């Protein structure tokens, strides 16, 4: 940890520790209180790549989009796969899980998120938030257009149900 803090010039570590404390307090809220906490922090500290047009959708907008596009599942036993080709910090996937939960759907058991982003920082934020929210997911550090993949991460919720979700991911089980 000291090596990481040492990279911040003119900082005795108090700012870094305060940021880490804030981040952990926000993440502890998931999944009781959904939100794109890391995405909001990322944009607030202006860490986004303005040259690439990187802008994170505010969580309220993500939730509205999820509410408009996701209808109540007719069969709560059938799995749902959500594909997010430009996931940012995972806000859209979190909003989808919240909407499904509001419908009485156990997203931790039936939702599979497959998310990609070309920015490694975004992939790691999405992995962290989806892990804390217990969302089964595969998050790829990938160029969605060329399909060039540098790395991939599976959340603990995916790993704990690997047999079921790997069949869905590879298309050997009916999804709808």
PDB file of C-alpha atoms in Angstrom:
ATOM      1  CA  UNK A   1       0.000   0.000   0.000  1.00  0.00           C
ATOM      2  CA  UNK A   2       2.837   2.377   0.808  1.00  0.00           C
ATOM      3  CA  UNK A   3       4.215   1.919  -2.722  1.00  0.00           C
ATOM      4  CA  UNK A   4       0.889   3.075  -4.171  1.00  0.00           C
ATOM      5  CA  UNK A   5       0.656   6.101  -1.873  1.00  0.00           C
ATOM      6  CA  UNK A   6       4.267   7.027  -2.688  1.00  0.00           C
ATOM      7  CA  UNK A   7       3.261   7.578  -6.335  1.00  0.00           C
ATOM      8  CA  UNK A   8       1.212  10.620  -5.319  1.00  0.00           C
ATOM      9  CA  UNK A   9       3.632  13.537  -5.098  1.00  0.00           C
ATOM     10  CA  UNK A  10       3.246  15.988  -2.243  1.00  0.00           C
ATOM     11  CA  UNK A  11       0.858  13.659  -0.452  1.00  0.00           C
ATOM     12  CA  UNK A  12       1.546  12.285   2.979  1.00  0.00           C
ATOM     13  CA  UNK A  13      -1.080   9.606   2.408  1.00  0.00           C
ATOM     14  CA  UNK A  14      -3.987  11.282   4.187  1.00  0.00           C
ATOM     15  CA  UNK A  15      -5.786  12.210   0.944  1.00  0.00           C
ATOM     16  CA  UNK A  16      -5.292   8.732  -0.473  1.00  0.00           C
ATOM     17  CA  UNK A  17      -6.524   7.116   2.755  1.00  0.00           C
ATOM     18  CA  UNK A  18      -9.571   9.406   2.836  1.00  0.00           C
ATOM     19  CA  UNK A  19     -10.409   8.493  -0.767  1.00  0.00           C
ATOM     20  CA  UNK A  20      -9.996   4.789  -0.015  1.00  0.00           C
ATOM     21  CA  UNK A  21     -12.202   5.098   3.073  1.00  0.00           C
ATOM     22  CA  UNK A  22     -14.911   6.890   1.076  1.00  0.00           C
ATOM     23  CA  UNK A  23     -14.743   4.271  -1.667  1.00  0.00           C
ATOM     24  CA  UNK A  24     -15.106   1.379   0.775  1.00  0.00           C
ATOM     25  CA  UNK A  25     -17.982   3.045   2.611  1.00  0.00           C
ATOM     26  CA  UNK A  26     -19.840   3.478  -0.706  1.00  0.00           C
ATOM     27  CA  UNK A  27     -19.145  -0.070  -1.848  1.00  0.00           C
ATOM     28  CA  UNK A  28     -20.427  -1.481   1.449  1.00  0.00           C
ATOM     29  CA  UNK A  29     -23.846  -0.071   0.493  1.00  0.00           C
ATOM     30  CA  UNK A  30     -24.107  -2.469  -2.464  1.00  0.00           C
ATOM     31  CA  UNK A  31     -26.455  -4.322  -3.032  1.00  0.00           C
ATOM     32  CA  UNK A  32     -28.729  -2.823  -0.343  1.00  0.00           C
ATOM     33  CA  UNK A  33     -28.543   0.568  -2.005  1.00  0.00           C
ATOM     34  CA  UNK A  34     -27.630   0.453  -5.677  1.00  0.00           C
ATOM     35  CA  UNK A  35     -25.608   3.205  -7.308  1.00  0.00           C
ATOM     36  CA  UNK A  36     -22.621   3.782  -9.566  1.00  0.00           C
ATOM     37  CA  UNK A  37     -20.435   4.970  -6.712  1.00  0.00           C
ATOM     38  CA  UNK A  38     -17.036   4.467  -8.357  1.00  0.00           C
ATOM     39  CA  UNK A  39     -18.218   6.015 -11.626  1.00  0.00           C
ATOM     40  CA  UNK A  40     -19.406   9.100  -9.791  1.00  0.00           C
ATOM     41  CA  UNK A  41     -16.108   9.368  -7.897  1.00  0.00           C
ATOM     42  CA  UNK A  42     -14.134   8.833 -11.121  1.00  0.00           C
ATOM     43  CA  UNK A  43     -15.941  11.655 -12.887  1.00  0.00           C
ATOM     44  CA  UNK A  44     -15.840  13.903  -9.803  1.00  0.00           C
ATOM     45  CA  UNK A  45     -12.034  13.729  -9.617  1.00  0.00           C
ATOM     46  CA  UNK A  46     -11.946  14.300 -13.400  1.00  0.00           C
ATOM     47  CA  UNK A  47     -10.109  11.061 -14.115  1.00  0.00           C
ATOM     48  CA  UNK A  48     -12.089  10.387 -17.300  1.00  0.00           C
ATOM     49  CA  UNK A  49     -10.377  10.564 -20.679  1.00  0.00           C
ATOM     50  CA  UNK A  50     -11.852  13.712 -22.235  1.00  0.00           C
ATOM     51  CA  UNK A  51      -9.886  13.157 -25.468  1.00  0.00           C
ATOM     52  CA  UNK A  52     -11.704   9.861 -25.949  1.00  0.00           C
ATOM     53  CA  UNK A  53     -15.067  11.427 -25.079  1.00  0.00           C
ATOM     54  CA  UNK A  54     -15.317   9.344 -21.930  1.00  0.00           C
ATOM     55  CA  UNK A  55     -18.376  10.300 -19.924  1.00  0.00           C
ATOM     56  CA  UNK A  56     -20.225   8.109 -17.449  1.00  0.00           C
ATOM     57  CA  UNK A  57     -24.000   8.033 -17.527  1.00  0.00           C
ATOM     58  CA  UNK A  58     -25.418   9.357 -14.239  1.00  0.00           C
ATOM     59  CA  UNK A  59     -26.906   6.497 -12.232  1.00  0.00           C
ATOM     60  CA  UNK A  60     -30.418   7.962 -12.198  1.00  0.00           C
ATOM     61  CA  UNK A  61     -30.359   7.996 -16.017  1.00  0.00           C
ATOM     62  CA  UNK A  62     -29.042   4.408 -16.080  1.00  0.00           C
ATOM     63  CA  UNK A  63     -31.866   3.325 -13.787  1.00  0.00           C
ATOM     64  CA  UNK A  64     -34.448   5.123 -15.949  1.00  0.00           C
ATOM     65  CA  UNK A  65     -33.102   3.371 -19.057  1.00  0.00           C
ATOM     66  CA  UNK A  66     -33.263   0.013 -17.249  1.00  0.00           C
ATOM     67  CA  UNK A  67     -36.818   0.681 -16.081  1.00  0.00           C
ATOM     68  CA  UNK A  68     -37.924   1.562 -19.621  1.00  0.00           C
ATOM     69  CA  UNK A  69     -36.184  -1.345 -21.348  1.00  0.00           C
ATOM     70  CA  UNK A  70     -36.547  -4.218 -18.882  1.00  0.00           C
ATOM     71  CA  UNK A  71     -40.001  -5.640 -18.396  1.00  0.00           C
ATOM     72  CA  UNK A  72     -40.941  -7.896 -15.526  1.00  0.00           C
ATOM     73  CA  UNK A  73     -39.675 -11.394 -16.332  1.00  0.00           C
ATOM     74  CA  UNK A  74     -42.582 -13.726 -17.056  1.00  0.00           C
ATOM     75  CA  UNK A  75     -40.598 -16.690 -15.783  1.00  0.00           C
ATOM     76  CA  UNK A  76     -38.360 -15.900 -12.814  1.00  0.00           C
ATOM     77  CA  UNK A  77     -36.620 -19.272 -13.209  1.00  0.00           C
ATOM     78  CA  UNK A  78     -35.195 -18.548 -16.661  1.00  0.00           C
ATOM     79  CA  UNK A  79     -31.794 -16.862 -16.795  1.00  0.00           C
ATOM     80  CA  UNK A  80     -31.248 -13.450 -18.346  1.00  0.00           C
ATOM     81  CA  UNK A  81     -28.053 -12.358 -20.080  1.00  0.00           C
ATOM     82  CA  UNK A  82     -27.157  -8.691 -20.217  1.00  0.00           C
ATOM     83  CA  UNK A  83     -24.486  -7.560 -22.676  1.00  0.00           C
ATOM     84  CA  UNK A  84     -22.757  -4.239 -22.033  1.00  0.00           C
ATOM     85  CA  UNK A  85     -20.231  -3.493 -24.820  1.00  0.00           C
ATOM     86  CA  UNK A  86     -18.923  -0.272 -23.251  1.00  0.00           C
ATOM     87  CA  UNK A  87     -19.444  -0.823 -19.531  1.00  0.00           C
ATOM     88  CA  UNK A  88     -17.579   2.067 -17.948  1.00  0.00           C
ATOM     89  CA  UNK A  89     -17.764   1.418 -14.214  1.00  0.00           C
ATOM     90  CA  UNK A  90     -20.741  -0.943 -14.514  1.00  0.00           C
ATOM     91  CA  UNK A  91     -23.532   1.541 -13.799  1.00  0.00           C
ATOM     92  CA  UNK A  92     -25.931   0.165 -16.420  1.00  0.00           C
ATOM     93  CA  UNK A  93     -25.478  -3.400 -15.144  1.00  0.00           C
ATOM     94  CA  UNK A  94     -26.078  -2.239 -11.566  1.00  0.00           C
ATOM     95  CA  UNK A  95     -29.237  -0.410 -12.644  1.00  0.00           C
ATOM     96  CA  UNK A  96     -30.484  -3.516 -14.478  1.00  0.00           C
ATOM     97  CA  UNK A  97     -29.905  -5.637 -11.364  1.00  0.00           C
ATOM     98  CA  UNK A  98     -31.772  -3.082  -9.254  1.00  0.00           C
ATOM     99  CA  UNK A  99     -34.773  -3.111 -11.610  1.00  0.00           C
ATOM    100  CA  UNK A 100     -34.830  -6.909 -11.666  1.00  0.00           C
ATOM    101  CA  UNK A 101     -34.621  -6.982  -7.861  1.00  0.00           C
ATOM    102  CA  UNK A 102     -37.556  -4.556  -7.675  1.00  0.00           C
ATOM    103  CA  UNK A 103     -39.540  -7.062  -9.784  1.00  0.00           C
ATOM    104  CA  UNK A 104     -38.741  -9.721  -7.167  1.00  0.00           C
ATOM    105  CA  UNK A 105     -36.169 -11.378  -9.420  1.00  0.00           C
ATOM    106  CA  UNK A 106     -33.099 -12.939  -7.748  1.00  0.00           C
ATOM    107  CA  UNK A 107     -30.484 -11.390 -10.025  1.00  0.00           C
ATOM    108  CA  UNK A 108     -27.611 -13.062  -8.131  1.00  0.00           C
ATOM    109  CA  UNK A 109     -28.985 -16.430  -9.213  1.00  0.00           C
ATOM    110  CA  UNK A 110     -30.414 -15.704 -12.670  1.00  0.00           C
ATOM    111  CA  UNK A 111     -28.657 -12.689 -14.222  1.00  0.00           C
ATOM    112  CA  UNK A 112     -25.433 -13.021 -16.204  1.00  0.00           C
ATOM    113  CA  UNK A 113     -23.664  -9.816 -17.206  1.00  0.00           C
ATOM    114  CA  UNK A 114     -21.092  -9.881 -20.002  1.00  0.00           C
ATOM    115  CA  UNK A 115     -19.369  -6.493 -20.033  1.00  0.00           C
ATOM    116  CA  UNK A 116     -16.475  -5.033 -22.036  1.00  0.00           C
ATOM    117  CA  UNK A 117     -14.490  -1.832 -22.031  1.00  0.00           C
ATOM    118  CA  UNK A 118     -11.353  -0.659 -23.787  1.00  0.00           C
ATOM    119  CA  UNK A 119     -10.206   1.284 -20.698  1.00  0.00           C
ATOM    120  CA  UNK A 120      -8.601  -1.000 -18.108  1.00  0.00           C
ATOM    121  CA  UNK A 121      -9.483   1.365 -15.262  1.00  0.00           C
ATOM    122  CA  UNK A 122     -13.150   1.062 -16.216  1.00  0.00           C
ATOM    123  CA  UNK A 123     -12.915  -2.727 -16.334  1.00  0.00           C
ATOM    124  CA  UNK A 124     -11.461  -2.803 -12.837  1.00  0.00           C
ATOM    125  CA  UNK A 125     -14.114  -0.411 -11.497  1.00  0.00           C
ATOM    126  CA  UNK A 126     -16.879  -2.497 -13.078  1.00  0.00           C
ATOM    127  CA  UNK A 127     -15.367  -5.689 -11.675  1.00  0.00           C
ATOM    128  CA  UNK A 128     -15.171  -4.165  -8.184  1.00  0.00           C
ATOM    129  CA  UNK A 129     -18.726  -2.822  -8.145  1.00  0.00           C
ATOM    130  CA  UNK A 130     -20.346  -5.898  -9.713  1.00  0.00           C
ATOM    131  CA  UNK A 131     -18.429  -8.091  -7.258  1.00  0.00           C
ATOM    132  CA  UNK A 132     -19.647  -6.075  -4.267  1.00  0.00           C
ATOM    133  CA  UNK A 133     -23.208  -6.222  -5.610  1.00  0.00           C
ATOM    134  CA  UNK A 134     -22.973 -10.048  -6.004  1.00  0.00           C
ATOM    135  CA  UNK A 135     -23.728  -9.875  -9.731  1.00  0.00           C
ATOM    136  CA  UNK A 136     -22.504 -12.843 -11.781  1.00  0.00           C
ATOM    137  CA  UNK A 137     -20.388 -11.251 -14.489  1.00  0.00           C
ATOM    138  CA  UNK A 138     -17.544 -11.615 -16.928  1.00  0.00           C
ATOM    139  CA  UNK A 139     -15.818  -8.289 -17.508  1.00  0.00           C
ATOM    140  CA  UNK A 140     -13.391  -8.114 -20.409  1.00  0.00           C
ATOM    141  CA  UNK A 141     -10.685  -5.594 -21.089  1.00  0.00           C
ATOM    142  CA  UNK A 142     -11.464  -5.593 -24.761  1.00  0.00           C
ATOM    143  CA  UNK A 143     -11.839  -3.530 -27.895  1.00  0.00           C
ATOM    144  CA  UNK A 144     -15.479  -4.317 -28.599  1.00  0.00           C
ATOM    145  CA  UNK A 145     -15.191  -3.442 -32.289  1.00  0.00           C
ATOM    146  CA  UNK A 146     -12.161  -5.585 -33.135  1.00  0.00           C
ATOM    147  CA  UNK A 147     -12.782  -8.169 -30.378  1.00  0.00           C
ATOM    148  CA  UNK A 148      -9.123  -7.907 -29.355  1.00  0.00           C
ATOM    149  CA  UNK A 149      -9.068  -8.978 -25.701  1.00  0.00           C
ATOM    150  CA  UNK A 150      -6.248  -8.261 -23.261  1.00  0.00           C
ATOM    151  CA  UNK A 151      -7.719  -9.686 -20.067  1.00  0.00           C
ATOM    152  CA  UNK A 152     -10.950 -10.925 -18.503  1.00  0.00           C
ATOM    153  CA  UNK A 153     -12.263 -11.078 -14.959  1.00  0.00           C
ATOM    154  CA  UNK A 154     -15.065 -13.117 -13.450  1.00  0.00           C
ATOM    155  CA  UNK A 155     -16.878 -11.936 -10.342  1.00  0.00           C
ATOM    156  CA  UNK A 156     -17.116 -14.198  -7.297  1.00  0.00           C
ATOM    157  CA  UNK A 157     -20.866 -14.624  -7.933  1.00  0.00           C
ATOM    158  CA  UNK A 158     -20.029 -16.025 -11.381  1.00  0.00           C
ATOM    159  CA  UNK A 159     -17.263 -18.269 -10.012  1.00  0.00           C
ATOM    160  CA  UNK A 160     -19.536 -19.688  -7.300  1.00  0.00           C
ATOM    161  CA  UNK A 161     -22.044 -20.746  -9.965  1.00  0.00           C
ATOM    162  CA  UNK A 162     -19.490 -21.504 -12.661  1.00  0.00           C
ATOM    163  CA  UNK A 163     -21.140 -24.597 -14.149  1.00  0.00           C
ATOM    164  CA  UNK A 164     -24.488 -22.911 -14.691  1.00  0.00           C
ATOM    165  CA  UNK A 165     -23.190 -19.564 -15.940  1.00  0.00           C
ATOM    166  CA  UNK A 166     -20.441 -20.999 -18.145  1.00  0.00           C
ATOM    167  CA  UNK A 167     -23.131 -23.042 -19.990  1.00  0.00           C
ATOM    168  CA  UNK A 168     -25.186 -19.872 -20.491  1.00  0.00           C
ATOM    169  CA  UNK A 169     -22.124 -17.881 -21.578  1.00  0.00           C
ATOM    170  CA  UNK A 170     -21.088 -20.514 -24.099  1.00  0.00           C
ATOM    171  CA  UNK A 171     -24.641 -20.861 -25.410  1.00  0.00           C
ATOM    172  CA  UNK A 172     -25.231 -24.471 -24.377  1.00  0.00           C
ATOM    173  CA  UNK A 173     -28.239 -23.601 -22.194  1.00  0.00           C
ATOM    174  CA  UNK A 174     -31.452 -21.875 -23.202  1.00  0.00           C
ATOM    175  CA  UNK A 175     -31.453 -18.239 -22.103  1.00  0.00           C
ATOM    176  CA  UNK A 176     -35.040 -17.127 -22.710  1.00  0.00           C
TER     177      UNK A 176
END
